[in-house]
XYZ file of C-alpha atoms in Angstrom:
707
model
C -4.804 -92.721 -25.892
C -4.759 -88.879 -26.173
C -3.992 -86.958 -23.145
C -5.879 -84.130 -22.000
C -3.800 -80.696 -22.086
C -4.304 -79.098 -18.828
C -4.378 -75.105 -19.598
C -2.525 -72.740 -17.423
C -4.591 -70.585 -15.419
C -4.430 -66.985 -16.562
C -2.044 -64.806 -14.232
C -3.960 -62.589 -11.763
C -3.578 -58.982 -12.604
C -0.962 -56.974 -10.197
C -3.032 -55.045 -8.092
C -1.604 -51.578 -6.879
C -0.694 -51.584 -3.262
C -3.092 -50.140 -0.826
C -0.432 -47.585 0.178
C 2.670 -46.326 -1.050
C 5.086 -43.416 -0.346
C 4.596 -41.914 -3.770
C 1.596 -41.457 -6.068
C 1.477 -42.427 -9.897
C 3.114 -40.247 -12.216
C 0.642 -41.245 -14.846
C -2.131 -38.918 -15.545
C -5.103 -40.248 -17.633
C -6.924 -38.376 -20.273
C -10.074 -38.238 -18.464
C -8.057 -37.255 -15.022
C -6.603 -34.358 -17.468
C -9.998 -33.054 -18.589
C -11.231 -33.176 -15.041
C -8.304 -31.104 -13.715
C -8.601 -28.697 -16.808
C -12.470 -28.263 -15.919
C -11.565 -27.584 -12.433
C -8.763 -24.863 -13.672
C -11.702 -23.259 -15.697
C -14.126 -23.081 -12.702
C -11.446 -21.584 -10.548
C -10.659 -18.718 -13.287
C -14.525 -18.246 -13.580
C -15.048 -18.073 -9.757
C -12.033 -15.634 -9.529
C -13.595 -13.233 -12.125
C -17.154 -13.322 -10.475
C -15.326 -12.394 -7.014
C -13.749 -9.440 -8.869
C -17.036 -8.653 -10.361
C -18.559 -8.401 -7.077
C -16.142 -6.273 -5.785
C -16.514 -3.787 -8.904
C -20.317 -3.751 -8.403
C -20.170 -3.572 -4.680
C -17.716 -2.064 -2.356
C -14.961 -0.774 -4.619
C -16.752 2.293 -5.400
C -13.920 4.770 -5.507
C -10.161 4.447 -5.795
C -7.815 4.433 -2.841
C -5.289 7.429 -1.960
C -2.192 5.069 -2.830
C -1.749 3.242 -6.093
C -5.098 4.437 -7.595
C -4.067 7.948 -7.328
C -2.320 7.446 -10.589
C -5.690 6.972 -12.384
C -7.170 10.082 -11.175
C -4.008 12.108 -11.692
C -2.981 11.071 -15.084
C -4.619 7.658 -16.680
C -8.128 9.111 -16.878
C -7.008 12.367 -18.221
C -4.763 10.799 -21.115
C -7.606 8.460 -21.696
C -9.991 11.377 -22.674
C -7.450 12.990 -24.560
C -6.926 9.769 -26.513
C -10.674 9.634 -27.116
C -10.338 13.076 -28.570
C -7.661 11.911 -30.961
C -4.825 13.596 -28.765
C -1.904 11.302 -28.093
C 0.972 13.321 -26.454
C 4.377 11.630 -26.135
C 5.519 14.212 -23.514
C 3.166 12.629 -21.040
C 4.967 9.166 -20.954
C 8.422 9.845 -19.044
C 7.826 6.818 -16.896
C 5.079 4.662 -18.417
C 4.115 4.106 -21.887
C 0.976 4.875 -23.610
C -0.621 1.378 -23.728
C -2.574 1.398 -20.554
C -4.227 4.913 -21.473
C -4.668 3.770 -24.938
C -6.663 0.829 -23.613
C -8.486 2.731 -21.218
C -9.570 5.268 -23.958
C -10.914 2.512 -26.155
C -12.698 1.083 -23.293
C -14.115 4.625 -22.726
C -16.010 4.628 -26.081
C -18.170 1.518 -24.849
C -18.193 2.364 -20.968
C -18.376 5.818 -20.266
C -17.319 5.782 -16.504
C -13.737 5.454 -16.878
C -13.450 4.402 -13.207
C -15.513 1.405 -13.885
C -13.780 0.813 -17.315
C -10.613 0.821 -15.530
C -11.803 -1.831 -13.016
C -13.063 -4.081 -15.678
C -9.712 -3.857 -17.806
C -8.227 -5.205 -14.455
C -10.902 -8.174 -14.082
C -10.402 -9.118 -17.869
C -6.415 -9.003 -17.580
C -6.105 -10.633 -14.448
C -8.642 -13.371 -15.153
C -6.829 -13.962 -18.561
C -3.473 -13.952 -17.083
C -4.776 -16.994 -15.135
C -6.077 -18.957 -18.082
C -2.893 -17.997 -19.831
C -0.711 -19.383 -17.458
C -2.841 -22.436 -16.705
C -2.710 -23.546 -20.413
C 1.096 -22.819 -20.489
C 1.979 -24.922 -17.559
C -0.432 -27.660 -18.693
C 1.652 -27.862 -21.976
C 4.856 -27.533 -20.454
C 4.299 -29.691 -17.227
C 1.084 -31.262 -16.377
C -2.485 -30.334 -15.598
C -1.867 -31.128 -11.671
C 1.128 -28.378 -11.694
C -1.118 -26.061 -13.976
C -4.006 -26.101 -11.458
C -2.035 -26.079 -8.378
C -0.229 -22.815 -9.610
C -3.445 -21.098 -10.645
C -4.922 -21.930 -7.275
C -1.906 -20.153 -5.635
C -2.289 -17.114 -7.540
C -6.196 -16.905 -7.290
C -5.909 -17.174 -3.733
C -3.363 -14.612 -3.331
C -4.630 -11.472 -1.554
C -2.569 -8.885 -3.715
C -3.245 -10.517 -6.993
C -6.922 -10.500 -6.108
C -6.721 -6.980 -5.050
C -5.069 -5.591 -8.289
C -7.599 -7.482 -10.229
C -10.213 -4.856 -9.313
C -7.975 -1.803 -8.771
C -7.777 0.643 -11.376
C -3.918 0.433 -11.948
C -1.755 -0.475 -14.821
C -0.491 -3.693 -13.116
C -3.217 -5.913 -14.150
C -2.944 -5.123 -17.531
C 0.520 -5.583 -17.610
C 0.396 -8.902 -15.997
C -2.173 -10.053 -18.436
C -0.100 -8.917 -21.500
C 2.952 -10.717 -19.850
C 1.136 -13.778 -19.371
C -0.096 -13.700 -22.882
C 3.229 -13.328 -24.366
C 4.548 -16.242 -22.149
C 1.751 -18.397 -23.407
C 2.373 -17.642 -27.022
C 6.283 -18.276 -26.850
C 6.293 -21.275 -24.416
C 3.200 -23.070 -25.104
C 2.463 -22.760 -28.923
C 4.382 -23.897 -31.747
C 5.328 -22.150 -34.923
C 6.363 -18.808 -36.579
C 3.133 -17.423 -36.247
C 3.086 -17.956 -32.276
C 6.332 -16.442 -32.256
C 5.603 -13.168 -34.299
C 2.350 -12.883 -31.769
C 4.401 -13.184 -28.956
C 6.775 -10.459 -29.837
C 3.909 -8.081 -30.594
C 2.187 -8.858 -27.377
C 5.398 -8.339 -25.542
C 5.933 -5.039 -27.205
C 2.488 -4.064 -25.980
C 3.472 -5.079 -22.483
C 6.365 -2.905 -22.622
C 4.547 0.069 -23.907
C 2.249 -0.475 -20.781
C 4.864 -1.054 -18.254
C 8.434 -0.134 -19.474
C 10.200 -2.952 -17.105
C 8.489 -5.477 -19.304
C 11.370 -4.475 -21.807
C 12.977 -7.773 -20.026
C 10.570 -9.975 -21.976
C 12.822 -9.192 -25.058
C 15.876 -10.846 -23.807
C 14.338 -13.417 -22.101
C 12.373 -14.225 -25.094
C 15.341 -14.189 -27.415
C 17.454 -16.497 -25.158
C 14.610 -18.851 -24.661
C 14.219 -19.253 -28.384
C 18.038 -19.428 -29.064
C 18.553 -22.126 -26.188
C 15.565 -24.467 -27.285
C 13.146 -23.373 -24.567
C 10.342 -23.105 -26.919
C 7.795 -25.523 -28.374
C 8.434 -26.414 -32.331
C 6.162 -27.963 -34.952
C 8.521 -30.732 -35.386
C 8.055 -33.148 -32.496
C 11.140 -35.091 -33.049
C 13.372 -32.485 -31.514
C 14.494 -29.056 -31.327
C 15.244 -27.053 -34.719
C 19.013 -26.425 -35.516
C 20.563 -23.271 -34.455
C 19.800 -21.785 -37.611
C 16.232 -22.303 -37.512
C 16.276 -20.832 -33.841
C 18.150 -17.789 -35.237
C 15.497 -17.308 -37.751
C 12.737 -17.618 -35.076
C 14.541 -15.194 -32.581
C 14.835 -12.659 -35.167
C 11.218 -12.884 -36.270
C 10.405 -12.297 -32.413
C 12.763 -9.474 -32.139
C 11.156 -7.777 -35.214
C 7.862 -8.236 -33.863
C 8.808 -6.743 -31.037
C 10.223 -3.506 -32.470
C 7.197 -3.313 -34.989
C 5.041 -1.346 -32.638
C 7.841 -0.123 -30.793
C 9.868 1.814 -33.325
C 6.977 3.610 -35.012
C 6.097 4.951 -31.476
C 9.650 6.017 -30.634
C 9.784 7.669 -33.868
C 6.105 9.454 -33.483
C 7.506 10.377 -29.851
C 10.589 12.414 -31.091
C 8.573 13.852 -33.906
C 6.071 15.285 -31.387
C 8.105 16.448 -28.201
C 8.827 13.286 -26.793
C 12.373 12.145 -25.676
C 14.199 9.108 -24.419
C 14.393 10.181 -20.753
C 11.997 7.656 -18.956
C 12.933 9.418 -15.707
C 13.526 5.849 -14.206
C 16.699 6.942 -12.537
C 14.588 8.770 -10.078
C 13.480 5.390 -8.824
C 16.951 4.542 -7.826
C 17.676 8.024 -6.537
C 14.393 7.950 -4.330
C 15.459 4.496 -2.886
C 18.875 5.521 -2.212
C 18.789 9.005 -1.047
C 15.474 9.310 0.347
C 13.273 6.205 1.283
C 16.404 4.921 3.047
C 16.678 7.639 5.149
C 12.944 8.070 5.853
C 12.498 11.171 3.563
C 9.039 10.964 1.874
C 8.158 11.349 -1.898
C 6.971 14.774 -1.742
C 10.066 16.088 0.175
C 12.295 14.075 -2.464
C 10.296 15.677 -5.468
C 10.669 19.156 -4.061
C 14.331 19.335 -2.737
C 16.247 16.392 -4.114
C 14.688 15.581 -7.489
C 15.815 18.609 -9.439
C 19.579 17.594 -8.392
C 19.227 14.287 -10.655
C 19.026 14.689 -14.210
C 20.304 11.176 -15.418
C 21.220 7.959 -14.103
C 24.951 9.040 -14.048
C 23.896 12.308 -11.625
C 22.552 9.595 -9.310
C 25.553 7.181 -9.351
C 27.881 9.990 -9.207
C 26.286 11.240 -5.934
C 27.625 8.274 -4.218
C 28.816 5.222 -5.760
C 28.921 3.138 -2.723
C 25.762 3.879 -1.447
C 24.004 3.057 -4.806
C 25.843 -0.143 -5.175
C 25.530 -1.292 -1.706
C 21.865 -0.350 -1.704
C 21.562 -2.177 -4.854
C 23.155 -5.311 -3.372
C 20.966 -5.299 -0.208
C 17.631 -5.079 -2.430
C 18.883 -8.267 -4.338
C 18.299 -10.391 -1.288
C 15.851 -8.306 0.599
C 13.361 -8.315 -1.987
C 13.564 -11.956 -1.940
C 12.370 -12.084 1.742
C 9.958 -9.485 1.208
C 8.443 -11.141 -1.677
C 8.239 -14.333 0.654
C 6.752 -12.475 3.678
C 4.593 -9.919 1.902
C 3.331 -11.121 -1.601
C 3.148 -14.739 -1.059
C 3.028 -15.358 2.852
C 5.229 -17.581 4.486
C 2.923 -20.648 4.476
C 3.041 -20.583 0.487
C 6.609 -19.485 0.350
C 7.767 -22.512 2.412
C 5.571 -24.885 0.236
C 7.398 -23.215 -2.745
C 10.611 -23.833 -1.037
C 9.668 -27.482 -0.603
C 8.743 -27.533 -4.344
C 12.177 -26.262 -5.480
C 13.731 -29.394 -3.982
C 11.241 -31.849 -5.384
C 11.200 -30.154 -8.720
C 15.085 -30.287 -8.940
C 14.640 -34.294 -8.163
C 11.788 -35.259 -10.347
C 12.870 -33.061 -13.425
C 9.696 -30.748 -13.384
C 12.045 -27.716 -13.043
C 14.133 -28.656 -16.149
C 11.168 -28.556 -18.195
C 10.049 -25.434 -17.008
C 13.560 -23.505 -17.074
C 12.391 -20.605 -19.200
C 10.215 -19.317 -16.420
C 13.145 -19.418 -14.253
C 15.025 -17.142 -16.839
C 11.850 -14.869 -17.126
C 11.813 -14.684 -13.093
C 15.336 -13.792 -13.273
C 15.098 -10.911 -15.653
C 11.906 -9.506 -14.083
C 13.411 -9.704 -10.393
C 16.540 -7.621 -11.793
C 14.528 -4.930 -13.211
C 12.802 -4.662 -9.986
C 16.078 -4.273 -7.748
C 16.671 -0.763 -8.319
C 13.296 0.324 -6.785
C 11.699 -0.050 -3.258
C 10.111 -3.285 -2.647
C 6.262 -3.236 -3.503
C 4.061 -6.166 -3.632
C 2.332 -4.679 -6.732
C 5.317 -4.501 -8.605
C 6.063 -8.007 -7.718
C 2.995 -9.207 -9.100
C 4.806 -10.063 -12.300
C 6.769 -12.548 -10.258
C 3.724 -14.323 -8.708
C 3.383 -16.854 -11.428
C 7.148 -18.071 -11.209
C 6.622 -18.224 -7.543
C 3.530 -20.191 -7.725
C 5.013 -23.016 -10.051
C 7.320 -24.511 -7.206
C 4.671 -24.072 -4.802
C 2.327 -26.166 -7.165
C 5.011 -28.799 -7.543
C 5.299 -29.542 -4.013
C 1.647 -30.317 -4.099
C 1.118 -31.668 -7.604
C 4.262 -33.797 -7.735
C 3.838 -37.504 -7.078
C 6.721 -37.524 -4.868
C 5.730 -37.966 -1.028
C 2.161 -38.217 -2.246
C 1.240 -40.926 0.341
C -1.473 -42.688 -1.907
C -3.786 -44.882 -0.462
C -6.489 -46.983 -2.166
C -6.541 -48.920 -5.231
C -7.064 -47.898 -8.667
C -7.115 -44.241 -8.844
C -5.975 -43.630 -5.462
C -6.234 -40.923 -3.173
C -3.091 -38.620 -2.516
C -3.053 -37.821 1.259
C -0.597 -34.737 0.280
C -3.642 -32.954 -1.031
C -5.217 -32.634 2.443
C -1.994 -30.965 3.567
C -2.487 -28.362 0.677
C -5.404 -27.240 2.430
C -3.230 -25.765 5.138
C -1.229 -22.942 2.764
C -4.109 -22.670 0.523
C -6.619 -22.254 3.371
C -4.251 -19.542 5.161
C -3.818 -17.889 1.718
C -7.664 -17.611 1.263
C -7.887 -16.195 5.198
C -5.397 -13.583 4.222
C -6.865 -12.632 1.019
C -10.345 -11.965 2.888
C -8.547 -9.721 5.318
C -6.531 -7.976 2.711
C -9.835 -7.059 0.966
C -11.314 -5.865 4.188
C -8.507 -3.516 5.083
C -8.434 -2.410 1.528
C -12.271 -1.504 1.400
C -12.155 -0.101 5.183
C -9.283 2.404 3.833
C -11.186 3.630 0.831
C -11.818 7.486 0.923
C -15.503 7.261 1.033
C -15.657 10.904 2.143
C -14.973 11.707 -1.701
C -18.403 10.704 -2.629
C -20.188 13.116 -0.259
C -17.831 16.052 -1.206
C -18.145 15.144 -4.967
C -21.973 14.945 -4.784
C -21.944 18.563 -3.189
C -19.336 19.781 -5.889
C -21.667 18.400 -8.774
C -24.628 20.482 -7.421
C -22.685 23.725 -6.931
C -20.244 23.790 -9.781
C -20.182 25.963 -12.597
C -18.857 25.499 -16.099
C -15.107 26.233 -16.058
C -14.516 25.560 -12.432
C -11.283 24.304 -10.839
C -10.434 22.488 -7.551
C -7.097 22.437 -5.814
C -6.378 19.161 -4.402
C -3.404 16.902 -3.615
C -5.315 13.941 -4.575
C -7.665 14.258 -7.586
C -10.431 11.830 -6.890
C -13.004 14.507 -5.993
C -12.684 16.726 -9.091
C -12.694 13.363 -11.297
C -16.146 12.008 -9.519
C -17.487 15.736 -9.719
C -16.232 16.336 -13.315
C -14.566 19.542 -12.809
C -10.623 20.565 -13.703
C -8.093 19.514 -10.999
C -5.012 21.773 -10.319
C -2.073 20.778 -8.090
C -1.887 21.484 -4.665
C 1.263 24.167 -4.760
C 4.215 23.858 -2.486
C 2.911 26.887 -0.731
C 4.475 28.020 2.804
C 1.450 30.593 3.931
C -2.126 31.422 3.353
C -1.050 34.219 1.237
C 1.180 32.254 -1.362
C -1.639 29.729 -1.379
C -4.310 32.392 -1.946
C -2.232 33.956 -4.587
C -1.912 30.811 -6.422
C -5.560 30.024 -6.339
C -6.634 33.864 -7.873
C -3.722 33.619 -10.291
C -5.328 30.229 -11.790
C -8.872 31.175 -11.284
C -9.687 28.464 -8.750
C -12.922 28.448 -6.980
C -12.622 25.197 -4.936
C -10.218 23.950 -2.273
C -10.535 20.303 -1.112
C -8.691 19.331 2.409
C -8.523 15.898 3.611
C -5.611 13.801 4.992
C -3.401 13.564 2.166
C -3.597 17.114 1.767
C -2.579 18.153 5.295
C -0.101 15.301 5.714
C 1.909 16.476 2.632
C 1.435 20.070 3.671
C 1.398 20.225 7.146
C 1.594 24.089 7.437
C -2.091 23.817 6.457
C -3.217 21.499 8.841
C -5.943 23.701 10.501
C -7.599 24.150 7.405
C -9.266 20.719 8.336
C -10.588 22.276 11.426
C -13.727 24.228 10.022
C -13.669 26.346 13.311
C -10.596 28.103 12.092
C -12.799 30.649 10.279
C -10.123 31.345 7.556
C -11.007 34.672 5.574
C -12.301 33.860 2.074
C -12.971 30.094 2.678
C -16.572 29.186 2.616
C -17.469 25.682 4.157
C -19.668 23.757 1.614
C -19.243 20.047 2.880
C -17.437 18.782 5.877
C -17.276 15.223 6.259
C -16.882 12.730 9.606
C -15.616 10.479 10.539
C -13.462 10.185 7.299
C -12.392 13.909 7.774
C -12.703 16.112 4.689
C -13.854 19.585 3.851
C -14.642 21.154 0.400
C -14.078 24.993 0.440
C -15.501 27.545 -1.842
C -12.626 30.200 -2.443
C -13.584 33.801 -1.912
C -11.862 36.983 -2.884
C -10.527 37.399 0.526
C -8.878 34.206 0.417
C -5.078 34.506 1.238
C -5.887 37.204 4.141
C -4.637 35.789 7.449
C -6.910 35.239 10.235
C -6.460 37.078 13.365
C -5.740 34.250 15.373
C -2.799 33.280 13.152
C -0.661 35.682 15.443
C -1.555 33.645 18.490
C 0.474 30.535 18.915
C -1.830 28.919 21.494
C -4.935 29.308 18.939
C -2.861 27.734 16.034
C -1.754 25.014 18.057
C -5.521 24.424 18.942
C -6.459 24.418 15.498
C -3.793 22.236 14.345
C -4.394 19.599 17.233
C -7.953 19.576 16.591
C -7.195 18.942 12.820
C -4.758 16.245 13.669
C -6.794 14.317 15.823
C -9.399 14.303 13.096
C -6.670 12.429 11.353
C -5.238 10.548 13.841
C -7.935 10.141 16.725
C -6.347 7.618 18.894
C -3.160 9.320 19.328
C -2.687 9.431 23.033
C 0.130 12.124 22.735
C -1.997 14.701 20.835
C -5.104 13.859 23.223
C -2.889 14.914 26.082
C -1.633 18.180 24.272
C -5.103 19.054 23.483
C -6.672 18.434 27.034
C -3.640 20.594 28.427
C -4.131 23.305 26.021
C -8.092 23.304 26.706
C -7.264 23.249 30.302
C -5.122 26.290 30.032
C -7.610 28.136 28.160
C -10.235 27.396 30.851
C -12.402 24.934 28.720
C -12.515 22.236 31.136
C -15.331 20.316 29.295
C -13.312 19.550 26.370
C -10.040 19.228 28.291
C -11.685 16.464 30.555
C -13.159 14.807 27.282
C -9.777 14.540 25.697
C -8.088 13.388 28.942
C -10.711 10.800 29.697
C -10.112 9.314 25.950
C -6.287 9.292 26.234
C -6.576 7.186 29.556
C -9.250 4.857 27.904
C -6.898 4.306 25.068
C -3.861 3.995 27.190
C -4.605 3.211 30.855
C -1.029 2.457 31.693
C 0.319 5.805 29.935
C 1.658 8.058 32.950
C 1.557 11.219 31.051
C -2.233 10.540 30.267
C -3.034 9.946 33.847
C -1.269 12.957 34.934
C -3.191 15.080 32.267
C -6.599 13.514 33.677
C -5.589 14.212 36.867
C -4.659 17.849 36.492
C -8.100 18.320 34.812
C -9.872 16.626 37.441
C -8.202 18.838 40.288
C -9.200 21.970 38.656
C -12.718 20.727 38.260
C -12.769 19.820 41.694
C -13.332 16.139 41.040
C -11.000 14.971 43.906
C -12.023 11.061 43.493
C -10.914 10.996 39.988
C -7.374 12.924 40.624
C -6.717 10.720 43.476
C -7.283 7.408 41.319
C -5.120 8.798 38.433
C -2.320 10.230 40.510
C -2.053 6.912 42.667
C -2.092 4.894 39.440
C 1.163 6.878 38.458
C 2.574 6.554 41.986
C 2.352 2.965 41.964
C 4.017 2.720 38.679
C 6.794 4.972 39.721
C 6.955 5.656 43.395
C 9.805 7.979 42.696
C 7.711 10.207 40.507
C 7.524 13.328 42.791
C 4.671 15.172 40.641
C 2.355 12.050 41.297
C 3.429 11.871 45.136
C 2.407 15.634 45.368
C -0.737 15.327 43.389
C -1.996 12.431 45.631
C -1.643 14.952 48.555
C -3.806 17.654 46.608
C -6.409 15.072 45.653
C -6.613 13.980 49.607
C -6.922 17.505 50.651
C -9.934 18.004 48.125
C -11.514 14.859 49.584
C -11.117 16.344 53.397
C -8.534 13.609 53.919
C -5.909 16.262 55.460
C -4.232 13.678 57.667
C -3.542 11.543 54.877
C -2.437 14.378 52.848
C -0.113 15.508 55.450
C 1.524 12.133 55.835
C 1.843 11.832 52.223
C 3.538 15.240 51.914
C 5.993 14.899 54.782
C 8.760 13.291 52.811
C 8.393 15.731 49.811
C 8.838 19.043 51.949
C 12.480 19.486 51.081
C 12.196 18.087 47.456
C 9.199 19.645 45.992
C 9.955 22.484 43.384
C 6.513 23.750 43.155
C 5.735 26.870 44.902
C 2.071 26.364 45.307
C 2.427 23.151 46.603
C 4.962 24.277 49.233
C 2.501 26.916 50.248
C -0.007 24.602 50.666
C 2.011 22.420 52.914
C 2.757 25.509 54.966
C -0.970 26.027 55.529
C -1.872 22.326 56.013
C 0.743 21.990 58.793
C -0.158 24.823 60.359
C -3.884 24.138 60.665
C -3.105 20.587 61.872
C -0.527 21.790 64.467
C 2.451 19.936 63.216
C 5.132 22.502 64.079
C 7.934 20.670 63.125
C 6.767 19.917 59.653
C 5.570 23.618 59.277
C 9.077 24.942 60.165
C 10.565 22.489 57.682
C 8.096 23.823 55.067
C 8.984 27.588 56.053
C 12.572 26.809 55.715
C 11.774 25.360 52.262
C 9.797 28.326 51.327
C 12.850 30.708 52.188
C 15.390 28.643 50.268
C 13.296 28.807 47.185
C 12.767 32.519 47.763
C 16.488 32.911 48.002
C 17.269 31.045 45.072
C 15.312 33.239 42.934
């Protein structure tokens, strides 16, 4: 009899727990594709945001970093368009940016717009290059996280539409890193060397790509076509040689061309160190350094020899202070703290070991920036390396707090909204601040200049924005000490126009009064004056250089200077107090009261502002306002004799003589103001207070005897 075999039931599949501390390290092809699509969407949205800024509010460059565009790059690009590449122009930067700008200018005639679009393309390209580099070297989750950190960074976004060299340099560095670290084969290495050379010719500190690339190749940090393992050392050496030769292929011809056409190896970069050590550290501005200190430093050895301990101690200080400033200013502390957490996680899960060439690149780039002062735009090249550990903290499956079954949700991703949200909020606020500080007054003055200019016209200005947008030749603002010197300079170079705005008066404070058009300087005709962003476009006449009559009156010089300074810094309470006092002395009580009222409204607790207002109110006969102001000062400082005396004067003006007499009684022997003492004598005589009258008489006699 056959027995029926009983088949065993199939084992039930193991289900993922509904909750686990860590997520899955595996990533499916479908998920990888989704993450790649999201990365592309982020880059596209980033580009759209930049284009919006170019087409909308960023109509003109700022007075800070974009000054170089107006002062140098636009002029160099036009020269290149006309077939003139002058090596003598490139002492601190290479010709790469101007060549790119000149080529773009053949298509987009407005070079400012062309510069903006170069930045848009370069920064968007850098996002994509880093995404695909990290996707290949790590995984799509880390790649996407890093790209979001970069795209949400306020300064990365800002320089994505600014007319500066920074974006192009960052884009070329990203392209070189992609070719070297994410592509395999000799062709990729060759292309990486060439692109690194162009990055160097755009920003000289990109020279660090050469040693970083050579070390990465020789140490097996690059991808190879043989998936079984790294090539032998001889093969790596051949690839390193190929990379080096490719790098020098564009650089050597440029150097030879430069030497043959008046160029030299003096890159002038030692002035960055000299300014950092001997000027900025002591509060000396750049213009003063250029005028007084720069001629003393011909070479790097001159800088070191001046004070070796100061140089090396400053470099040591910068080495750690730049890290702090990168965390604080470039990243913002929420993202920086996320990155610190990511470093710990990446060290445990092996992520950082796979990405060690990026650490090498960070080290070289960081050391290249140590000699100069910290700037977020200089540190932009470091942002991709800073973004990686922040991305690891978010994208690593460790401590993911995964919930659900199948493709589970990582609760850690919800926490990422905190640093990303704060970063995006900062992005918006920084752009608002940047746009709010743009010199929009340039547009008005440039429009007037375009209407009035004649062929061959020249313009003196500290910043050359107006000259560019009006299409006239700019001439540097000289280090002149007087109107006679400035006039002689203008006539010698055939200059018809003079532009004054806050950069001109801040760097040439001896001419502050020229911002005040009521100064009426001979030979200067006001053609356009703007407000509330103060600027004046003057036409220069034959009499320019002759001093006005008022220049010999210190009061009038102070008046015009104060008016001009308040145009630049209208909320400066100290300046408002000084102007009010000056106008009161001149008998102009209306302007004096207006300045005093504004000072008090800005700083109600400022005792000098209250005293200034009270002094004007006394002269105007406004006893109530004077009493209120003096009482505020007296309440804040009961020992302020001037305020106590002022209260008495105000009470008398209001007819409250008994109160005034009581207020003044303790001050009879201490007052130092003869007018107040005389008024005390009259008051006590009128009120019949013989004892107080005699004390006042004795005090008057002592004061007369002391004189």
